[in-house]
Amino acid sequence: MLYRESGQFKSTYGQDQQIFPILQDRIAMVALLLVAFVAVPIFGDQYWLSAIITPFLILSLAALGLNILTGYAGQLSLGTAAFMAVGAFMAYNAMLRIPHIPVLGAFAIGGLSAAAVGFVFGLPSLRIKGLYLAVATLACQFFVLWAINRVGWFSNHSSSGVITAQRMVILGYEFVSPASKYLLTLGVVAVMALAAKNLMRSETGRAFMAVRDMDVAAAVVGIPMMHTKLLAFAISSFYCGVAGALYAFCYLGTVEPEAFTLDLSFRVLFMIIIGGVGSILGSFLGAAFITLFPILLNFVSKGLESLLGIEMDHAMVSNTEAIIFGGLIIFFLIVEPNGLARMWQIAKEKLRLWPFPH
Amino acid sequence: MSERAAPGEVVLSVEGVSLAFGGVKALQDVSFDVRSREVRAIIGPNGAGKSSMLNVLNGVYHPQKGKIRFKQKEFVDMDSHEAAALGIARTFQNIALFKGMTVLDNIMTGRNLKMHCNIFQQALWVGAAKREELVHRRAVEEIIDFLEIQHIRRTPVGRLPYGLQKRVELGRALAAEPELMLLDEPMAGMNLEEKQDMCRFILDVNDHFGTTLVLIEHDMGVVMDISDRVVVLDYGRKIADGNPAEIKKDQKVIDAYLGVAH
Amino acid sequence: MNFFLEVVAGGLLAGVMYALVALGFVLIYKASGVFNFAQGSMVFFAALTFVSLTEKGWNFWLALAVTLAVMIVLGMLIERIVLRPLINQPPITLLMATIGLTFVLEGLSQLAFGSQPHGLELGIPDVPIEWLSEKWNISISQFDLFAAFVAGLLVLVLAVLFQKTRIGRALRAVADDHQAALAVGIPLQHIWTIVWAVAGCVALVAGMMWGVRNGVQYALTFTALKALPVLILGGFESIAGAIVGGLIIGASEKLAEVYIGPMVGGGIESWFAYVVALLFLLVRPEGLFGEKHIDRV
């Protein structure tokens, strides 16, 4: 009843190719952006902004990067955290060593450095596929982390390997409060998400999906294998690199290489599995789920504690979390392999018919 | 892309091609030519090496011996990407569509060699990139109209029945505006009506776009009806070459199909 | 020279340990086409269960029997809950399911038994063999030799199982094509249950060996991850390959650690094995003993 397309005709291909062809979707999107850019920073609780919403946005960006590589281009990668680490440390070094560099420029350098690393570790994808490639990305993950730890240059020769992100000043305005950091992150993520959506619905996206679905056929159609795979690695790593830089500057503040372990790579992988591989929206949904779920679990355990008087220590909660996460992964793979994004699509389909049953 | 060959001129010639997989000799010293704008059929019993021949022409397999000459250029082997760039398009026996994408997207991938905008232009989706996308969308829509598949343009290909998938694959091959099309059993698994439709499309492609066709087909009625010349393979060797009437009467061909020991 | 031999020997024997874990992977892959990312956590779970029982005072053999039973039950549960609903899904889906399984097992192990490291004693002391060290001045531990012996025995048993028995043939069919195997009447569910249970038992053996060497602690799961380069070298489907691969990785890793490590600041064992595997993949993607895949178009 509310979500009807009747009366909305498309008379040009341009109209047909819009990201949100249905008017109601466009209105909803504008409303969402208004809320995100205006309402949240004004009314938002400081703690939630700095501890939950900002990291959610950052991890969405990383999930987006991984989705481009694994979801769209079909190249399984377990090295996401390593690319984020490169982005973080190189952004730090750019701010440190290049005088007067704009903050966004430093982030871009972080992203480009990560893209370069991604390019190099993506070279094996030309010869190896699937699981073997995953092992190659594991090599990347462990090697990069070791290198950042050992090579003093990355952390400006600090003895502990820990770096402290510098102040961020754009056009004279310093980003210090949680609300301002949130807005900076939101801006970067929104722009990059739009760019990703545009890329994936044009020839690049089609080439990625072709390589994922059947690479022999893709070659026959004229899609250049090497070029496409390496591009996927580079773009994906760029996104992860910028996410890493944001992670350091807008969230953590002080960063050590141990923040970017294999565990983080798995978390991002879980985000795209649960959220939906091959879907921009899915990256956000998955990130939201994985960020909010531990909080929910904490809530429940505190509730159980007071209700039943059981003592639940931290280890118990985090182990339960692991069990439930693993269980959810298996559950989603069995029930809805295309994740929350597909469930959302199905819900919208049902909404188009509502209140009629069919 | 270079100029199209004049009608009747030899556009493709295969000379002494031999292909083996370990001990299995798929092709032995096969030679034939294909003239521009003709419909050339390759027939033969199962296992004769027909698909392998097509794979060689397309750069999917590389022959151990022999040469391929396409439009004056000689190749010992080429890779599939090169073949596509030269104007050779292909459909497969077991359908090589991109199952995760819609019909529209699948056919659009056929246009990829004509799209030149870089990733930055694409990411911004303004100006040149947007225009290019729309221009090619129009070309693809014409193919969709031609093949009468408008109603399924947004359906993921994996969900379509076999016959429609074959049609979509034909569309993808057409989207590249190829000079030479290689069709591997385009009518396999179709009922009579679907076969008639497919024949109509194939002949239209040949007439309307002037595309040279090389096709593998088992249905003798179809082969006799639509082809200009026929090559017959058996156990990897060429045993006959001529127009359909000659082939029908050729004793060697009859023996091969009836399974007479030789 | 003696030192070099000692390092090589130590590496080879460490390699045997890796191979033990890799054997579990090969078993499951050979028999169901699934790459079981959770093998490492199965090793951890098995070892932790066993150690917790012996520490409570249970008799060695009783604890062993009970743990074996637990692993068999675990195999049945995994088959029922995870594998059966995912029959005929693409391999990457199954792989991701086993990643999920990893987390479940790790969480479960620590929830049930706590997260402190445990030592493990098997009655064979970890001391150098006397006559070797006296005669040739080489120090090789008794325990390492015992581990090598156990591994050899395991390989023998598994090889016989696969090559000679009817079940072995069925397992190979299942690995190739689930649906076809079902169509021919092979009881897929039973086969899978058996395989995963056996892999669980192999995991227990590996866990016990590792437990003596390094203690039973969470870091065990990371060491288990090293089995991946072993598999790449040896091929995912070859039992012999798991052993050979393990030996090569173990030896080269130790040598690199000792000779190259000091030059670059040490700690290279975190990534060396993976990089070796990567380089190997570029040259021979199917591994030393693996089968080449030909895509028919």
Coordinates of C-alpha atoms in Angstrom, one line a residue, chain A residues 12-18 194-199 201-225 231 235 342, chain B residues 58 60 80-81 84 88 90 92 95-101 104-106 108-113 115 119-120 122-125 130 133-134 137-138 141 153-154 159 172:
Chain A
T12 CA 14.9 6.6 -20.4
Y13 CA 17.6 4.0 -19.7
G14 CA 19.1 6.6 -17.4
Q15 CA 16.1 6.5 -15.2
D16 CA 16.1 2.7 -15.3
Q17 CA 19.7 2.5 -14.2
Q18 CA 19.3 4.6 -11.0
L194 CA 28.8 5.7 -3.4
A195 CA 31.9 5.3 -5.4
A196 CA 31.9 1.6 -4.7
K197 CA 28.2 1.3 -5.8
N198 CA 28.9 3.1 -9.0
L199 CA 31.9 1.0 -9.8
R201 CA 27.2 -1.3 -11.4
S202 CA 29.4 -0.4 -14.3
E203 CA 31.8 -2.4 -16.4
T204 CA 34.3 -2.9 -13.6
G205 CA 31.7 -4.6 -11.4
R206 CA 30.5 -6.8 -14.2
A207 CA 34.0 -7.8 -15.0
F208 CA 34.6 -8.7 -11.3
M209 CA 31.4 -10.8 -11.2
A210 CA 32.3 -12.5 -14.5
V211 CA 35.6 -13.6 -13.2
R212 CA 33.9 -14.8 -10.0
D213 CA 31.3 -16.8 -11.8
M214 CA 33.3 -18.4 -14.6
D215 CA 36.7 -17.1 -15.4
V216 CA 37.2 -19.2 -18.6
A217 CA 34.1 -17.7 -20.0
A218 CA 35.1 -14.2 -18.9
A219 CA 38.3 -14.6 -20.9
V220 CA 36.4 -15.7 -23.9
V221 CA 34.2 -12.6 -23.8
G222 CA 37.3 -10.5 -23.8
I223 CA 37.6 -9.6 -20.1
P224 CA 41.3 -9.3 -19.3
M225 CA 41.9 -11.8 -16.4
L231 CA 42.4 -4.3 -10.0
I235 CA 40.6 -1.4 -5.1
R342 CA 18.8 -10.9 0.7
Chain B
N58 CA 38.8 -19.6 -29.8
V60 CA 40.8 -22.1 -25.1
S80 CA 40.9 -16.4 -25.7
H81 CA 41.2 -12.8 -24.8
A84 CA 37.7 -11.9 -28.5
I88 CA 35.6 -14.0 -32.6
R90 CA 31.5 -18.1 -29.0
F92 CA 29.4 -23.2 -25.3
I95 CA 26.4 -22.9 -21.2
A96 CA 29.1 -20.7 -19.9
L97 CA 27.0 -17.8 -18.6
F98 CA 27.7 -15.9 -15.4
K99 CA 25.1 -17.5 -13.2
G100 CA 25.2 -14.8 -10.5
M101 CA 24.3 -12.0 -12.8
L104 CA 21.0 -7.8 -18.9
D105 CA 24.3 -7.8 -17.1
N106 CA 25.4 -11.0 -18.9
M108 CA 26.4 -6.3 -21.2
T109 CA 29.6 -8.2 -20.4
G110 CA 29.7 -8.9 -24.1
R111 CA 30.2 -5.2 -24.7
N112 CA 33.2 -4.9 -22.4
L113 CA 35.8 -4.6 -25.2
M115 CA 33.9 0.3 -23.1
I119 CA 37.6 3.3 -12.9
F120 CA 37.6 6.9 -11.8
Q122 CA 33.0 4.9 -13.5
A123 CA 33.2 5.6 -9.8
L124 CA 31.8 9.1 -10.3
W125 CA 29.1 8.1 -12.7
K130 CA 27.3 7.5 -17.7
E133 CA 26.9 3.0 -20.1
L134 CA 23.7 4.2 -21.6
R137 CA 22.6 -0.3 -22.7
R138 CA 20.7 0.7 -25.8
E141 CA 18.4 -3.7 -25.5
R153 CA 16.0 -9.1 -18.6
R154 CA 16.3 -8.7 -14.8
R159 CA 17.1 -19.3 -12.6
R172 CA 26.1 -12.2 -25.2

